[in-house]
């Protein structure tokens, strides 16, 4: 009797489920960033809106990267259904607080996948996920930096304008 | 049955039986009223579809339409009208089959090169 399961895929079912859940989470993160960017754009924060639109693209790329990995390994990637996201925010700062919360949740989810990979000896997926571990370190740093800038620059006078421009420079700082 | 040499029974319940065919690397699902042969990815998709049916909602829905579910078999270009009981039995058959496949895979990994026979 052949090992039919192994002939078709090197992914254990629990890893495949976890990866598909991560595809959905990254897609949701992309939608969240898009909603945040839209709010910023509507409120005149053009530069930081552009920054968050780029973040939305990045999250979408992350989702696709995992999606394609699942198929590459013989699994079945599932196109995720993404639910409603928050469209309204109370302040400029609350947008970036929500962004940090979202990044922290993604980091936890990625760490849990790495933990699962170790439990089932799936070193290929663990190695693949390490790229995301490093990426999340950067993402969290960027989200914290945005909040730091909110603390440093007062939103009075031309402060809002300066804040908008400085936050847009965050991704350039890391390069 | 002459096909026994390359077909291995995976799981059986009151309503049906599944086989692994080593000649075509497929899973044969024999479930009255249908018999289909699926590749593993299609089997997984089919199982996910059946597991995704909200049995509880069907139970509590008093309309006639909730007494059955129309189910399409992957790549079979045919649809079947299954009652609630049939759906539960089909779900059991598919999940039992998946378990048998995982057990077989685990045994292969654990026993390494030792050949597993029926």
PDB file of C-alpha atoms in Angstrom:
ATOM      1  CA  UNK A   1       0.000   0.000   0.000  1.00  0.00           C
ATOM      2  CA  UNK A   2       1.454   3.341  -1.076  1.00  0.00           C
ATOM      3  CA  UNK A   3       1.833   6.331   1.218  1.00  0.00           C
ATOM      4  CA  UNK A   4      -0.699   8.280  -0.854  1.00  0.00           C
ATOM      5  CA  UNK A   5      -0.753  11.262   1.474  1.00  0.00           C
ATOM      6  CA  UNK A   6       3.001  11.768   1.302  1.00  0.00           C
ATOM      7  CA  UNK A   7       3.052  11.264  -2.472  1.00  0.00           C
ATOM      8  CA  UNK A   8       0.826  14.314  -2.904  1.00  0.00           C
ATOM      9  CA  UNK A   9       1.968  16.630  -0.166  1.00  0.00           C
ATOM     10  CA  UNK A  10       4.722  17.119   2.351  1.00  0.00           C
ATOM     11  CA  UNK A  11       2.424  19.247   4.516  1.00  0.00           C
ATOM     12  CA  UNK A  12       0.715  17.756   7.540  1.00  0.00           C
ATOM     13  CA  UNK A  13      -2.960  18.647   7.663  1.00  0.00           C
ATOM     14  CA  UNK A  14      -2.593  20.764  10.819  1.00  0.00           C
ATOM     15  CA  UNK A  15       0.213  22.787   9.197  1.00  0.00           C
ATOM     16  CA  UNK A  16      -1.854  23.259   6.046  1.00  0.00           C
ATOM     17  CA  UNK A  17      -4.786  24.493   8.151  1.00  0.00           C
ATOM     18  CA  UNK A  18      -2.499  26.861  10.099  1.00  0.00           C
ATOM     19  CA  UNK A  19      -0.956  28.210   6.873  1.00  0.00           C
ATOM     20  CA  UNK A  20      -4.369  28.756   5.294  1.00  0.00           C
ATOM     21  CA  UNK A  21      -5.423  30.599   8.447  1.00  0.00           C
ATOM     22  CA  UNK A  22      -2.311  32.765   8.086  1.00  0.00           C
ATOM     23  CA  UNK A  23      -3.192  33.505   4.447  1.00  0.00           C
ATOM     24  CA  UNK A  24      -6.526  34.795   5.704  1.00  0.00           C
ATOM     25  CA  UNK A  25      -4.937  36.790   8.520  1.00  0.00           C
ATOM     26  CA  UNK A  26      -2.476  38.505   6.168  1.00  0.00           C
ATOM     27  CA  UNK A  27      -5.319  39.282   3.748  1.00  0.00           C
ATOM     28  CA  UNK A  28      -7.310  40.767   6.630  1.00  0.00           C
ATOM     29  CA  UNK A  29      -4.264  42.811   7.655  1.00  0.00           C
ATOM     30  CA  UNK A  30      -4.061  44.138   4.103  1.00  0.00           C
ATOM     31  CA  UNK A  31      -7.710  45.192   4.251  1.00  0.00           C
ATOM     32  CA  UNK A  32      -7.180  46.841   7.639  1.00  0.00           C
ATOM     33  CA  UNK A  33      -4.254  48.874   6.297  1.00  0.00           C
ATOM     34  CA  UNK A  34      -6.281  49.844   3.268  1.00  0.00           C
ATOM     35  CA  UNK A  35      -9.121  51.090   5.498  1.00  0.00           C
ATOM     36  CA  UNK A  36      -6.631  53.014   7.663  1.00  0.00           C
ATOM     37  CA  UNK A  37      -5.011  54.559   4.599  1.00  0.00           C
ATOM     38  CA  UNK A  38      -8.407  55.560   3.297  1.00  0.00           C
ATOM     39  CA  UNK A  39      -9.304  57.284   6.590  1.00  0.00           C
ATOM     40  CA  UNK A  40      -5.972  59.146   6.570  1.00  0.00           C
ATOM     41  CA  UNK A  41      -6.457  60.189   2.958  1.00  0.00           C
ATOM     42  CA  UNK A  42      -9.966  61.455   3.673  1.00  0.00           C
ATOM     43  CA  UNK A  43      -8.630  63.501   6.569  1.00  0.00           C
ATOM     44  CA  UNK A  44      -5.817  65.157   4.645  1.00  0.00           C
ATOM     45  CA  UNK A  45      -2.892  62.991   5.785  1.00  0.00           C
ATOM     46  CA  UNK A  46      -1.729  62.258   2.270  1.00  0.00           C
ATOM     47  CA  UNK A  47       1.825  61.141   3.032  1.00  0.00           C
ATOM     48  CA  UNK A  48       0.985  58.692   5.787  1.00  0.00           C
ATOM     49  CA  UNK A  49      -1.933  57.431   3.698  1.00  0.00           C
ATOM     50  CA  UNK A  50       0.542  56.527   0.957  1.00  0.00           C
ATOM     51  CA  UNK A  51       2.713  54.812   3.551  1.00  0.00           C
ATOM     52  CA  UNK A  52      -0.216  52.663   4.718  1.00  0.00           C
ATOM     53  CA  UNK A  53      -1.309  51.896   1.155  1.00  0.00           C
ATOM     54  CA  UNK A  54       2.179  50.474   0.658  1.00  0.00           C
ATOM     55  CA  UNK A  55       1.777  48.466   3.857  1.00  0.00           C
ATOM     56  CA  UNK A  56      -1.518  47.104   2.512  1.00  0.00           C
ATOM     57  CA  UNK A  57       0.288  45.955  -0.647  1.00  0.00           C
ATOM     58  CA  UNK A  58       2.982  44.336   1.470  1.00  0.00           C
ATOM     59  CA  UNK A  59       0.460  42.377   3.536  1.00  0.00           C
ATOM     60  CA  UNK A  60      -1.247  41.225   0.371  1.00  0.00           C
ATOM     61  CA  UNK A  61       2.158  40.044  -0.935  1.00  0.00           C
ATOM     62  CA  UNK A  62       2.703  38.142   2.345  1.00  0.00           C
ATOM     63  CA  UNK A  63      -0.668  36.459   1.969  1.00  0.00           C
ATOM     64  CA  UNK A  64       0.141  35.425  -1.595  1.00  0.00           C
ATOM     65  CA  UNK A  65       3.597  34.193  -0.617  1.00  0.00           C
ATOM     66  CA  UNK A  66       2.098  31.734   1.893  1.00  0.00           C
ATOM     67  CA  UNK A  67      -0.743  30.883  -0.495  1.00  0.00           C
ATOM     68  CA  UNK A  68       1.687  29.848  -3.218  1.00  0.00           C
ATOM     69  CA  UNK A  69       3.875  27.942  -0.758  1.00  0.00           C
ATOM     70  CA  UNK A  70       0.899  25.769   0.250  1.00  0.00           C
ATOM     71  CA  UNK A  71       0.253  24.829  -3.369  1.00  0.00           C
ATOM     72  CA  UNK A  72       3.969  24.375  -4.055  1.00  0.00           C
ATOM     73  CA  UNK A  73       4.126  21.820  -1.243  1.00  0.00           C
ATOM     74  CA  UNK A  74       1.183  19.897  -2.663  1.00  0.00           C
ATOM     75  CA  UNK A  75      -1.411  21.301  -0.299  1.00  0.00           C
ATOM     76  CA  UNK A  76      -4.641  23.088  -1.133  1.00  0.00           C
ATOM     77  CA  UNK A  77      -4.487  26.838  -0.692  1.00  0.00           C
ATOM     78  CA  UNK A  78      -7.856  28.386   0.037  1.00  0.00           C
ATOM     79  CA  UNK A  79      -8.711  31.851  -1.226  1.00  0.00           C
ATOM     80  CA  UNK A  80      -9.769  33.581   1.984  1.00  0.00           C
ATOM     81  CA  UNK A  81     -13.045  35.328   2.601  1.00  0.00           C
ATOM     82  CA  UNK A  82     -12.281  38.592   4.342  1.00  0.00           C
ATOM     83  CA  UNK A  83     -14.871  40.102   6.663  1.00  0.00           C
ATOM     84  CA  UNK A  84     -15.687  43.673   7.622  1.00  0.00           C
ATOM     85  CA  UNK A  85     -12.876  45.890   8.872  1.00  0.00           C
ATOM     86  CA  UNK A  86     -12.959  49.070  10.961  1.00  0.00           C
ATOM     87  CA  UNK A  87     -13.442  52.052   8.670  1.00  0.00           C
ATOM     88  CA  UNK A  88     -13.625  54.842  11.212  1.00  0.00           C
ATOM     89  CA  UNK A  89     -10.977  55.999  13.676  1.00  0.00           C
ATOM     90  CA  UNK A  90     -11.153  58.510  16.513  1.00  0.00           C
ATOM     91  CA  UNK A  91      -7.786  60.125  15.854  1.00  0.00           C
ATOM     92  CA  UNK A  92      -4.573  60.035  13.848  1.00  0.00           C
ATOM     93  CA  UNK A  93      -2.842  58.270  16.727  1.00  0.00           C
ATOM     94  CA  UNK A  94      -5.563  55.612  17.054  1.00  0.00           C
ATOM     95  CA  UNK A  95      -4.868  54.531  13.472  1.00  0.00           C
ATOM     96  CA  UNK A  96      -1.295  53.655  14.354  1.00  0.00           C
ATOM     97  CA  UNK A  97      -2.271  52.058  17.650  1.00  0.00           C
ATOM     98  CA  UNK A  98      -4.575  49.760  15.675  1.00  0.00           C
ATOM     99  CA  UNK A  99      -1.736  49.078  13.218  1.00  0.00           C
ATOM    100  CA  UNK A 100       0.597  48.016  16.038  1.00  0.00           C
ATOM    101  CA  UNK A 101      -2.089  45.777  17.582  1.00  0.00           C
ATOM    102  CA  UNK A 102      -2.602  44.118  14.217  1.00  0.00           C
ATOM    103  CA  UNK A 103       1.133  43.524  13.752  1.00  0.00           C
ATOM    104  CA  UNK A 104       1.465  42.036  17.247  1.00  0.00           C
ATOM    105  CA  UNK A 105      -1.404  39.621  16.505  1.00  0.00           C
ATOM    106  CA  UNK A 106       0.287  38.585  13.233  1.00  0.00           C
ATOM    107  CA  UNK A 107       3.601  38.019  15.048  1.00  0.00           C
ATOM    108  CA  UNK A 108       1.889  35.757  17.609  1.00  0.00           C
ATOM    109  CA  UNK A 109       0.209  33.768  14.833  1.00  0.00           C
ATOM    110  CA  UNK A 110       3.505  33.298  12.975  1.00  0.00           C
ATOM    111  CA  UNK A 111       5.266  32.196  16.139  1.00  0.00           C
ATOM    112  CA  UNK A 112       2.527  29.638  16.746  1.00  0.00           C
ATOM    113  CA  UNK A 113       3.045  28.219  13.243  1.00  0.00           C
ATOM    114  CA  UNK A 114       6.799  27.918  13.834  1.00  0.00           C
ATOM    115  CA  UNK A 115       6.025  26.126  17.122  1.00  0.00           C
ATOM    116  CA  UNK A 116       3.675  23.714  15.336  1.00  0.00           C
ATOM    117  CA  UNK A 117       6.294  23.051  12.635  1.00  0.00           C
ATOM    118  CA  UNK A 118       8.752  22.027  15.312  1.00  0.00           C
ATOM    119  CA  UNK A 119       6.197  19.727  16.941  1.00  0.00           C
ATOM    120  CA  UNK A 120       5.633  17.796  13.706  1.00  0.00           C
ATOM    121  CA  UNK A 121       9.238  17.991  12.419  1.00  0.00           C
ATOM    122  CA  UNK A 122       8.291  20.115   9.399  1.00  0.00           C
ATOM    123  CA  UNK A 123      11.621  21.873   8.968  1.00  0.00           C
ATOM    124  CA  UNK A 124      10.912  23.039   5.422  1.00  0.00           C
ATOM    125  CA  UNK A 125       7.911  25.087   6.548  1.00  0.00           C
ATOM    126  CA  UNK A 126       9.804  26.286   9.616  1.00  0.00           C
ATOM    127  CA  UNK A 127      12.580  27.548   7.353  1.00  0.00           C
ATOM    128  CA  UNK A 128      10.010  29.204   5.080  1.00  0.00           C
ATOM    129  CA  UNK A 129       8.318  30.862   8.059  1.00  0.00           C
ATOM    130  CA  UNK A 130      11.595  32.293   9.379  1.00  0.00           C
ATOM    131  CA  UNK A 131      11.391  34.929   6.629  1.00  0.00           C
ATOM    132  CA  UNK A 132       8.118  36.045   8.198  1.00  0.00           C
ATOM    133  CA  UNK A 133       9.618  36.010  11.698  1.00  0.00           C
ATOM    134  CA  UNK A 134      12.242  38.513  10.533  1.00  0.00           C
ATOM    135  CA  UNK A 135       9.697  40.500   8.560  1.00  0.00           C
ATOM    136  CA  UNK A 136       7.476  40.842  11.632  1.00  0.00           C
ATOM    137  CA  UNK A 137      10.364  42.204  13.669  1.00  0.00           C
ATOM    138  CA  UNK A 138      10.614  44.983  11.097  1.00  0.00           C
ATOM    139  CA  UNK A 139       6.843  45.499  10.853  1.00  0.00           C
ATOM    140  CA  UNK A 140       6.467  45.850  14.613  1.00  0.00           C
ATOM    141  CA  UNK A 141       9.400  48.210  14.757  1.00  0.00           C
ATOM    142  CA  UNK A 142       7.827  50.419  12.084  1.00  0.00           C
ATOM    143  CA  UNK A 143       4.468  50.462  13.857  1.00  0.00           C
ATOM    144  CA  UNK A 144       6.148  51.417  17.154  1.00  0.00           C
ATOM    145  CA  UNK A 145       8.183  54.122  15.429  1.00  0.00           C
ATOM    146  CA  UNK A 146       4.967  55.687  14.129  1.00  0.00           C
ATOM    147  CA  UNK A 147       3.615  55.877  17.684  1.00  0.00           C
ATOM    148  CA  UNK A 148       6.926  57.293  18.889  1.00  0.00           C
ATOM    149  CA  UNK A 149       6.623  60.061  16.307  1.00  0.00           C
ATOM    150  CA  UNK A 150       3.091  60.756  17.524  1.00  0.00           C
ATOM    151  CA  UNK A 151       4.578  61.250  21.016  1.00  0.00           C
ATOM    152  CA  UNK A 152       7.454  63.418  19.782  1.00  0.00           C
ATOM    153  CA  UNK A 153       5.526  65.734  17.488  1.00  0.00           C
ATOM    154  CA  UNK A 154       2.658  67.702  18.950  1.00  0.00           C
ATOM    155  CA  UNK A 155      -0.469  67.796  16.840  1.00  0.00           C
ATOM    156  CA  UNK A 156      -0.828  71.545  17.273  1.00  0.00           C
ATOM    157  CA  UNK A 157      -0.019  74.235  14.685  1.00  0.00           C
ATOM    158  CA  UNK A 158       1.878  72.730  11.787  1.00  0.00           C
ATOM    159  CA  UNK A 159       2.588  69.638  13.923  1.00  0.00           C
ATOM    160  CA  UNK A 160      -0.010  67.523  12.101  1.00  0.00           C
ATOM    161  CA  UNK A 161       1.572  68.326   8.751  1.00  0.00           C
ATOM    162  CA  UNK A 162       5.074  67.513  10.041  1.00  0.00           C
ATOM    163  CA  UNK A 163       3.809  64.276  11.617  1.00  0.00           C
ATOM    164  CA  UNK A 164       2.193  63.250   8.345  1.00  0.00           C
ATOM    165  CA  UNK A 165       5.454  63.779   6.464  1.00  0.00           C
ATOM    166  CA  UNK A 166       7.683  62.121   9.087  1.00  0.00           C
ATOM    167  CA  UNK A 167       5.576  58.958   9.321  1.00  0.00           C
ATOM    168  CA  UNK A 168       5.782  58.556   5.556  1.00  0.00           C
ATOM    169  CA  UNK A 169       9.595  58.410   5.905  1.00  0.00           C
ATOM    170  CA  UNK A 170       9.528  55.365   8.201  1.00  0.00           C
ATOM    171  CA  UNK A 171       9.925  52.728   5.495  1.00  0.00           C
ATOM    172  CA  UNK A 172      12.787  54.781   3.996  1.00  0.00           C
ATOM    173  CA  UNK A 173      14.550  54.838   7.400  1.00  0.00           C
ATOM    174  CA  UNK A 174      14.838  51.055   7.479  1.00  0.00           C
ATOM    175  CA  UNK A 175      16.533  50.897   4.059  1.00  0.00           C
TER     176      UNK A 175
ATOM    177  CA  UNK B   1     -12.381  -9.301  -6.838  1.00  0.00           C
ATOM    178  CA  UNK B   2      -9.398  -9.197  -9.214  1.00  0.00           C
ATOM    179  CA  UNK B   3      -8.656  -5.582  -8.349  1.00  0.00           C
ATOM    180  CA  UNK B   4      -7.775  -6.476  -4.760  1.00  0.00           C
ATOM    181  CA  UNK B   5      -4.062  -6.555  -5.543  1.00  0.00           C
ATOM    182  CA  UNK B   6      -3.865  -2.800  -6.031  1.00  0.00           C
ATOM    183  CA  UNK B   7      -6.962  -1.600  -4.177  1.00  0.00           C
ATOM    184  CA  UNK B   8      -6.932  -1.344  -0.416  1.00  0.00           C
ATOM    185  CA  UNK B   9      -9.995  -0.648   1.669  1.00  0.00           C
ATOM    186  CA  UNK B  10      -9.521   2.484   3.736  1.00  0.00           C
ATOM    187  CA  UNK B  11     -12.778   2.912   5.634  1.00  0.00           C
ATOM    188  CA  UNK B  12     -16.260   1.490   5.688  1.00  0.00           C
ATOM    189  CA  UNK B  13     -19.541   2.447   7.302  1.00  0.00           C
ATOM    190  CA  UNK B  14     -23.182   1.424   6.935  1.00  0.00           C
ATOM    191  CA  UNK B  15     -23.618   3.471   3.815  1.00  0.00           C
ATOM    192  CA  UNK B  16     -20.400   3.179   1.894  1.00  0.00           C
ATOM    193  CA  UNK B  17     -16.797   2.213   1.558  1.00  0.00           C
ATOM    194  CA  UNK B  18     -13.592   3.877   0.339  1.00  0.00           C
ATOM    195  CA  UNK B  19     -10.599   2.359  -1.363  1.00  0.00           C
ATOM    196  CA  UNK B  20      -7.087   3.465  -2.149  1.00  0.00           C
ATOM    197  CA  UNK B  21      -6.069   2.557  -5.677  1.00  0.00           C
ATOM    198  CA  UNK B  22      -2.275   2.220  -5.947  1.00  0.00           C
ATOM    199  CA  UNK B  23      -2.459   1.831  -9.690  1.00  0.00           C
ATOM    200  CA  UNK B  24      -3.944   5.280 -10.294  1.00  0.00           C
ATOM    201  CA  UNK B  25      -2.998   6.932  -6.966  1.00  0.00           C
ATOM    202  CA  UNK B  26      -6.630   7.813  -6.372  1.00  0.00           C
ATOM    203  CA  UNK B  27      -9.300   7.288  -3.743  1.00  0.00           C
ATOM    204  CA  UNK B  28     -12.479   5.534  -4.748  1.00  0.00           C
ATOM    205  CA  UNK B  29     -15.597   6.561  -2.850  1.00  0.00           C
ATOM    206  CA  UNK B  30     -18.416   4.082  -3.088  1.00  0.00           C
ATOM    207  CA  UNK B  31     -21.352   5.780  -1.463  1.00  0.00           C
ATOM    208  CA  UNK B  32     -24.897   5.023  -2.548  1.00  0.00           C
ATOM    209  CA  UNK B  33     -26.010   6.757  -4.841  1.00  0.00           C
ATOM    210  CA  UNK B  34     -22.604   7.497  -6.348  1.00  0.00           C
ATOM    211  CA  UNK B  35     -19.197   6.017  -6.996  1.00  0.00           C
ATOM    212  CA  UNK B  36     -16.405   8.486  -7.687  1.00  0.00           C
ATOM    213  CA  UNK B  37     -12.659   8.283  -8.085  1.00  0.00           C
ATOM    214  CA  UNK B  38     -10.717  11.275  -6.780  1.00  0.00           C
ATOM    215  CA  UNK B  39      -7.134  12.462  -6.681  1.00  0.00           C
ATOM    216  CA  UNK B  40      -6.050  13.428  -3.184  1.00  0.00           C
ATOM    217  CA  UNK B  41      -6.383  17.224  -3.682  1.00  0.00           C
ATOM    218  CA  UNK B  42      -9.929  16.690  -5.014  1.00  0.00           C
ATOM    219  CA  UNK B  43     -10.716  14.356  -2.133  1.00  0.00           C
ATOM    220  CA  UNK B  44      -9.531  17.057   0.303  1.00  0.00           C
ATOM    221  CA  UNK B  45     -11.663  19.682  -1.422  1.00  0.00           C
ATOM    222  CA  UNK B  46     -14.694  17.395  -1.387  1.00  0.00           C
ATOM    223  CA  UNK B  47     -14.182  16.542   2.292  1.00  0.00           C
ATOM    224  CA  UNK B  48     -13.795  20.228   3.166  1.00  0.00           C
ATOM    225  CA  UNK B  49     -17.029  20.991   1.312  1.00  0.00           C
ATOM    226  CA  UNK B  50     -18.941  18.253   3.141  1.00  0.00           C
ATOM    227  CA  UNK B  51     -17.487  19.251   6.521  1.00  0.00           C
ATOM    228  CA  UNK B  52     -18.429  22.857   5.791  1.00  0.00           C
ATOM    229  CA  UNK B  53     -22.153  22.077   5.593  1.00  0.00           C
ATOM    230  CA  UNK B  54     -23.924  23.445   8.642  1.00  0.00           C
ATOM    231  CA  UNK B  55     -25.734  20.329   9.895  1.00  0.00           C
ATOM    232  CA  UNK B  56     -27.010  22.145  12.994  1.00  0.00           C
ATOM    233  CA  UNK B  57     -28.616  24.877  10.892  1.00  0.00           C
ATOM    234  CA  UNK B  58     -30.279  22.208   8.737  1.00  0.00           C
ATOM    235  CA  UNK B  59     -31.599  20.484  11.859  1.00  0.00           C
ATOM    236  CA  UNK B  60     -33.236  23.618  13.194  1.00  0.00           C
ATOM    237  CA  UNK B  61     -34.515  24.894   9.858  1.00  0.00           C
ATOM    238  CA  UNK B  62     -38.125  23.701   9.465  1.00  0.00           C
ATOM    239  CA  UNK B  63     -38.436  24.489   5.763  1.00  0.00           C
ATOM    240  CA  UNK B  64     -38.600  21.615   3.258  1.00  0.00           C
ATOM    241  CA  UNK B  65     -35.482  22.876   1.483  1.00  0.00           C
ATOM    242  CA  UNK B  66     -33.427  22.247   4.626  1.00  0.00           C
ATOM    243  CA  UNK B  67     -34.232  18.533   4.613  1.00  0.00           C
ATOM    244  CA  UNK B  68     -31.596  17.858   1.986  1.00  0.00           C
ATOM    245  CA  UNK B  69     -28.494  19.354   0.421  1.00  0.00           C
ATOM    246  CA  UNK B  70     -27.426  19.301  -3.187  1.00  0.00           C
ATOM    247  CA  UNK B  71     -23.805  18.272  -3.390  1.00  0.00           C
ATOM    248  CA  UNK B  72     -21.557  18.389  -6.421  1.00  0.00           C
ATOM    249  CA  UNK B  73     -18.886  15.749  -6.697  1.00  0.00           C
ATOM    250  CA  UNK B  74     -15.550  17.228  -7.885  1.00  0.00           C
ATOM    251  CA  UNK B  75     -14.904  16.769 -11.612  1.00  0.00           C
ATOM    252  CA  UNK B  76     -17.830  14.373 -11.864  1.00  0.00           C
ATOM    253  CA  UNK B  77     -20.126  16.906 -13.541  1.00  0.00           C
ATOM    254  CA  UNK B  78     -23.018  15.572 -11.543  1.00  0.00           C
ATOM    255  CA  UNK B  79     -24.868  16.635  -8.433  1.00  0.00           C
ATOM    256  CA  UNK B  80     -26.552  14.546  -5.774  1.00  0.00           C
ATOM    257  CA  UNK B  81     -29.417  15.350  -3.447  1.00  0.00           C
ATOM    258  CA  UNK B  82     -28.477  14.037  -0.029  1.00  0.00           C
ATOM    259  CA  UNK B  83     -30.659  13.892   3.062  1.00  0.00           C
ATOM    260  CA  UNK B  84     -29.409  14.929   6.472  1.00  0.00           C
ATOM    261  CA  UNK B  85     -28.697  11.312   7.485  1.00  0.00           C
ATOM    262  CA  UNK B  86     -26.842  10.687   4.241  1.00  0.00           C
ATOM    263  CA  UNK B  87     -24.751  13.803   4.771  1.00  0.00           C
ATOM    264  CA  UNK B  88     -23.777  12.684   8.266  1.00  0.00           C
ATOM    265  CA  UNK B  89     -22.852   9.233   6.958  1.00  0.00           C
ATOM    266  CA  UNK B  90     -20.874  10.735   4.076  1.00  0.00           C
ATOM    267  CA  UNK B  91     -19.046  13.025   6.473  1.00  0.00           C
ATOM    268  CA  UNK B  92     -18.174  10.032   8.648  1.00  0.00           C
ATOM    269  CA  UNK B  93     -16.965   8.117   5.597  1.00  0.00           C
ATOM    270  CA  UNK B  94     -14.731  10.953   4.369  1.00  0.00           C
ATOM    271  CA  UNK B  95     -13.296  11.762   7.784  1.00  0.00           C
ATOM    272  CA  UNK B  96     -12.698   8.079   8.491  1.00  0.00           C
ATOM    273  CA  UNK B  97     -10.911   7.809   5.161  1.00  0.00           C
ATOM    274  CA  UNK B  98      -8.720  10.787   5.965  1.00  0.00           C
ATOM    275  CA  UNK B  99      -7.849   9.210   9.301  1.00  0.00           C
ATOM    276  CA  UNK B 100      -6.908   5.933   7.567  1.00  0.00           C
ATOM    277  CA  UNK B 101      -4.698   7.840   5.098  1.00  0.00           C
ATOM    278  CA  UNK B 102      -2.947   9.664   7.930  1.00  0.00           C
ATOM    279  CA  UNK B 103      -2.465   6.450   9.878  1.00  0.00           C
ATOM    280  CA  UNK B 104      -0.998   4.779   6.810  1.00  0.00           C
ATOM    281  CA  UNK B 105       1.327   7.742   6.265  1.00  0.00           C
ATOM    282  CA  UNK B 106       2.395   7.686   9.914  1.00  0.00           C
ATOM    283  CA  UNK B 107       3.153   3.967   9.721  1.00  0.00           C
ATOM    284  CA  UNK B 108       5.227   4.481   6.573  1.00  0.00           C
ATOM    285  CA  UNK B 109       7.217   7.233   8.280  1.00  0.00           C
ATOM    286  CA  UNK B 110       7.655   5.297  11.499  1.00  0.00           C
ATOM    287  CA  UNK B 111       8.533   1.987   9.939  1.00  0.00           C
ATOM    288  CA  UNK B 112      10.715   3.558   7.277  1.00  0.00           C
ATOM    289  CA  UNK B 113      11.657   1.163   4.515  1.00  0.00           C
ATOM    290  CA  UNK B 114       9.616  -1.769   5.783  1.00  0.00           C
ATOM    291  CA  UNK B 115       6.944  -2.566   3.205  1.00  0.00           C
ATOM    292  CA  UNK B 116       3.396  -2.254   4.532  1.00  0.00           C
ATOM    293  CA  UNK B 117       1.075  -4.943   3.226  1.00  0.00           C
ATOM    294  CA  UNK B 118      -2.679  -5.358   3.702  1.00  0.00           C
TER     295      UNK B 118
END
